[in-house]
Tab-separated table of C-alpha atoms in Angstrom:
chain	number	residue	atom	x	y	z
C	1	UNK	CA	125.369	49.131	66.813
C	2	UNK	CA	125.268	48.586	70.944
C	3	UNK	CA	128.134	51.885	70.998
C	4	UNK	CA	125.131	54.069	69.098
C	5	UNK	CA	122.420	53.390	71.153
C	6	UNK	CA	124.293	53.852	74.731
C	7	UNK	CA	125.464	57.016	72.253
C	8	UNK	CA	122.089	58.095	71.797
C	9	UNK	CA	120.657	56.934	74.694
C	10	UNK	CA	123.229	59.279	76.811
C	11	UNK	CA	122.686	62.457	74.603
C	12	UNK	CA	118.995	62.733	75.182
C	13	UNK	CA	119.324	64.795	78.488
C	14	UNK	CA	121.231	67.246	76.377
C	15	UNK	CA	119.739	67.331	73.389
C	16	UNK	CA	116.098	67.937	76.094
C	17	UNK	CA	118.667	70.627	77.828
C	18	UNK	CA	118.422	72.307	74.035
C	19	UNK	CA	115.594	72.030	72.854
C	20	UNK	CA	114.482	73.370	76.531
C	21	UNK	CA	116.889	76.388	76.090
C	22	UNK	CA	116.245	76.988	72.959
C	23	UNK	CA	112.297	77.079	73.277
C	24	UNK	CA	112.731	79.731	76.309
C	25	UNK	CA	114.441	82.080	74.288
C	26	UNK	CA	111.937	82.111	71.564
C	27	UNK	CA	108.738	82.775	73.766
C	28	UNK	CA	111.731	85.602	75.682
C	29	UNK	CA	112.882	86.892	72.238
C	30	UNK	CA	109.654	86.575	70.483
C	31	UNK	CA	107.138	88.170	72.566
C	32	UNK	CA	106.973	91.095	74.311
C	33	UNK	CA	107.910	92.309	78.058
C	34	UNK	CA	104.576	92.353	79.447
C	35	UNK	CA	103.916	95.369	81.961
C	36	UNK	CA	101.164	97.321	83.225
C	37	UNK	CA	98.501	98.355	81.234
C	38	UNK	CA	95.879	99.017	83.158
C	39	UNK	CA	95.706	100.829	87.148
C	40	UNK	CA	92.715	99.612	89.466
C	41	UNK	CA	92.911	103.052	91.662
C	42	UNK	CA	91.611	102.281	95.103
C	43	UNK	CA	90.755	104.912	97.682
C	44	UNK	CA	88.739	103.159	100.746
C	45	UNK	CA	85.492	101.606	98.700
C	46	UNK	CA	86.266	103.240	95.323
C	47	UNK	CA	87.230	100.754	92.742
C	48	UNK	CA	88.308	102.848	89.630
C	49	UNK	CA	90.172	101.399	86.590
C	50	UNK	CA	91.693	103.643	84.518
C	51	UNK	CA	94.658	102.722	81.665
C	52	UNK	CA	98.553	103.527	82.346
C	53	UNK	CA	98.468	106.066	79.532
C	54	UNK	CA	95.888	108.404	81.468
C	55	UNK	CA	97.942	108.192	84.425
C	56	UNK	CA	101.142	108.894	82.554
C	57	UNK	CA	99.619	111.434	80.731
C	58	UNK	CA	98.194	112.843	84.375
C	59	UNK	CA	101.812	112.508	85.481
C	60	UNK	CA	103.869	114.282	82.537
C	61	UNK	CA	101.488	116.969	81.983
C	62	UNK	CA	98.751	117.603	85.239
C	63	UNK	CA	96.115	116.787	82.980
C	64	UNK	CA	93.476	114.901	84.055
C	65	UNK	CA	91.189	112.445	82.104
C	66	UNK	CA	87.333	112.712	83.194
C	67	UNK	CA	87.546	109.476	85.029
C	68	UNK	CA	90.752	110.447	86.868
C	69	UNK	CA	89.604	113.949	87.726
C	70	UNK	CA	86.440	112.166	89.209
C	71	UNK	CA	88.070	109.563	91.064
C	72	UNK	CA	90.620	111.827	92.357
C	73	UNK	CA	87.484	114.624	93.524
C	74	UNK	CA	85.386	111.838	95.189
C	75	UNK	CA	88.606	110.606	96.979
C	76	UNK	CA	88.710	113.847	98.385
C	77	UNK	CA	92.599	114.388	97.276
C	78	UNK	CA	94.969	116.991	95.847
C	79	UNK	CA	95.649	116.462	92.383
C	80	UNK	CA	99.242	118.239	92.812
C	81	UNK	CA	100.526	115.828	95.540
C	82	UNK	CA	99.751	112.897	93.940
C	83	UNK	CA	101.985	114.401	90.880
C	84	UNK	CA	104.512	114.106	93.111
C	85	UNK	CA	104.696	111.338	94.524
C	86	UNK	CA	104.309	109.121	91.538
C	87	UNK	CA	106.877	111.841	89.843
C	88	UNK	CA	110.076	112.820	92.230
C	89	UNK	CA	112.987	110.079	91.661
C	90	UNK	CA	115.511	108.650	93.507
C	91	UNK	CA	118.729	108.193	91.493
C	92	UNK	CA	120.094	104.816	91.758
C	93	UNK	CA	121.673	102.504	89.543
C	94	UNK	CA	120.977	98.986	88.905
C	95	UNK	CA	123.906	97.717	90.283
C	96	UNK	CA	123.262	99.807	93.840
C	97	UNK	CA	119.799	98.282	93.236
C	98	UNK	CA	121.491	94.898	93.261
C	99	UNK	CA	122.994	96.123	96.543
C	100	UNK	CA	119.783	97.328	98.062
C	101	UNK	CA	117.738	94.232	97.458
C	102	UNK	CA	120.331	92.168	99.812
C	103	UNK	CA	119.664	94.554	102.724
C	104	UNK	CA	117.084	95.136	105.126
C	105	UNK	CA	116.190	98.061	103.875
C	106	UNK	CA	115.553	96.836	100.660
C	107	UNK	CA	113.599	94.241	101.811
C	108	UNK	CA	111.112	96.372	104.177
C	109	UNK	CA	110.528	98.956	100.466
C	110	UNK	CA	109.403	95.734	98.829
C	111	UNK	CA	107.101	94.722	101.797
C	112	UNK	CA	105.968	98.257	102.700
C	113	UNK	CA	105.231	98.916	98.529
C	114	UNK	CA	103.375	95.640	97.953
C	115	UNK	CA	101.072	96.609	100.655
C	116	UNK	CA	100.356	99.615	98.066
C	117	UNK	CA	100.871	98.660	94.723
C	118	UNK	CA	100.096	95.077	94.157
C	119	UNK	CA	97.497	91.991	92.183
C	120	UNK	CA	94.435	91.229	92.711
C	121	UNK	CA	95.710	87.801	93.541
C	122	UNK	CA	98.685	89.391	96.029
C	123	UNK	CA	100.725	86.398	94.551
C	124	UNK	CA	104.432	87.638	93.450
C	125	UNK	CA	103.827	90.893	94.370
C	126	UNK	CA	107.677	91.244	95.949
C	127	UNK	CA	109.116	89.358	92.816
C	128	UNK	CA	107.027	91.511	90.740
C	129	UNK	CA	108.173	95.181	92.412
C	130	UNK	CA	111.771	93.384	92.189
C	131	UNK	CA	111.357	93.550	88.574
C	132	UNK	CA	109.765	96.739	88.033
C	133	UNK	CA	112.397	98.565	89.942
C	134	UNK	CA	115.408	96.608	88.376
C	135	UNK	CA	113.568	97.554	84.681
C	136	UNK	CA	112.765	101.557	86.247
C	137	UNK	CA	116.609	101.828	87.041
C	138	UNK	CA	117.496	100.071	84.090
C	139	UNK	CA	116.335	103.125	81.843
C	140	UNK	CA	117.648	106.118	83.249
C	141	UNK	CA	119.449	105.328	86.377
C	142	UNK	CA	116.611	106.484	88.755
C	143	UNK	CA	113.164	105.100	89.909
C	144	UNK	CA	109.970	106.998	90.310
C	145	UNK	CA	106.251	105.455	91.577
C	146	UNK	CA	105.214	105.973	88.258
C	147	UNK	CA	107.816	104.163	86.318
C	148	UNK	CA	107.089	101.491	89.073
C	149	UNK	CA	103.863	100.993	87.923
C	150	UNK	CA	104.604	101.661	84.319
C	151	UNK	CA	107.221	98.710	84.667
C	152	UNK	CA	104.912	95.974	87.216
C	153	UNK	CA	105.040	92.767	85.121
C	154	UNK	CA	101.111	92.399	85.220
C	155	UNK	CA	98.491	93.515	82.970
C	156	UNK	CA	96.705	95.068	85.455
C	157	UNK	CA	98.406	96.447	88.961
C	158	UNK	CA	96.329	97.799	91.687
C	159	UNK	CA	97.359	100.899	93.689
C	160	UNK	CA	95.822	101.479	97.471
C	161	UNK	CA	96.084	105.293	96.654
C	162	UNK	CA	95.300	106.548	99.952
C	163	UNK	CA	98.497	104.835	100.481
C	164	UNK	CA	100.344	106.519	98.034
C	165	UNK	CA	102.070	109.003	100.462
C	166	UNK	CA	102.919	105.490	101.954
C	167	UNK	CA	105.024	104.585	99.474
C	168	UNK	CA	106.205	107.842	98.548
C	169	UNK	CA	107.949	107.926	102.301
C	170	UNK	CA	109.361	104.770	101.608
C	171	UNK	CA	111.137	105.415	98.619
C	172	UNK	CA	112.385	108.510	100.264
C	173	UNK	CA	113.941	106.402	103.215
C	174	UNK	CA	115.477	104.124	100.929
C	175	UNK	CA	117.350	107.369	99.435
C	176	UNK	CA	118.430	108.536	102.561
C	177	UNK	CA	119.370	105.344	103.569
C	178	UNK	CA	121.182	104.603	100.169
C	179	UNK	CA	125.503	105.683	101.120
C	180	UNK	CA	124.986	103.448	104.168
C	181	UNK	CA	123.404	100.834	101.761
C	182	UNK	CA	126.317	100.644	99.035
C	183	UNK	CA	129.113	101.988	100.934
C	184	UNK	CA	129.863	105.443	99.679
């Protein structure tokens, strides 16, 4: 009777180690990927929420939900460039992504772009663009601002869009920069 309970007694940490494991991929398997739902647009004192979908939509087609078309008007920008920037991709894959996150480069695009897109809280914010660009590469092989956003593993991201063009330049440096990155 001793043998079973030293038995027992030294299968608990596994049978935790399960139970643990298996628990994590229920809530992973069982609920959904969360991402962005909702933008907080912020040009100097304007504060404007508006909902992925109307930026998407903006995006994909030019047009512009009342709220958008306002924000952007007040803002004083061009509706065109901002199509741009959150449109034009960079091809990479997720393996040169891989690649790119362990240089300098790819560290300054996650500093310089959480300066731009980030949470209210600013907690995670690099760990959080990580994701979004490892799940934007994931798709189609390429990244875009948009799918950036699309992807941020918040409910709710918030863009300094008179820093857009910010980030736009970035992501364009980290193509130029990408044969000397992975070697080809």
């Amino acid at each position: 009777m001793q043998n079973l309970g030293q038995m027992r007694f030294h299968l608990l940490p596994l049978r935790r180690a399960l139970v643990s494991v298996a628990s994590a991929c229920f809530l992973l398997l069982g609920t959904p990927a969360l991402a962005a739902e909702r933008v907080i647009l912020k040009y100097n004192v304007l504060r404007e929420p508006i909902t992925v979908e109307e930026l998407s939509t903006f995006a994909r087609t030019g047009k512009l939900s009342t709220l958008l078309k306002v924000t952007i008007l007040l803002a004083q920008q061009d509706p065109e460039i901002i199509r741009e920037y959150l449109t034009t991709p960079i091809q990479i894959s997720p393996v040169a992504l891989d690649k790119v996150f362990k240089s300098e480069i790819g560290d300054s695009t996650l500093d310089e772009l959480s300066q731009v897109m980030h949470t209210r809280s600013r907690q995670g914010d690099r760990q959080a663009l990580r994701s979004a660009f490892v799940a934007s590469a994931s798709q189609d092989q390429q990244i875009t601002l948009l799918e950036i956003i699309q992807n941020y593993p918040a409910a709710e991201v918030e863009i300094e869009a008179d820093r857009l063009e910010t980030a736009y330049s970035q992501l364009r440096r980290l193509q130029a920069s990408l044969p000397e990155i992975i070697g080809s």
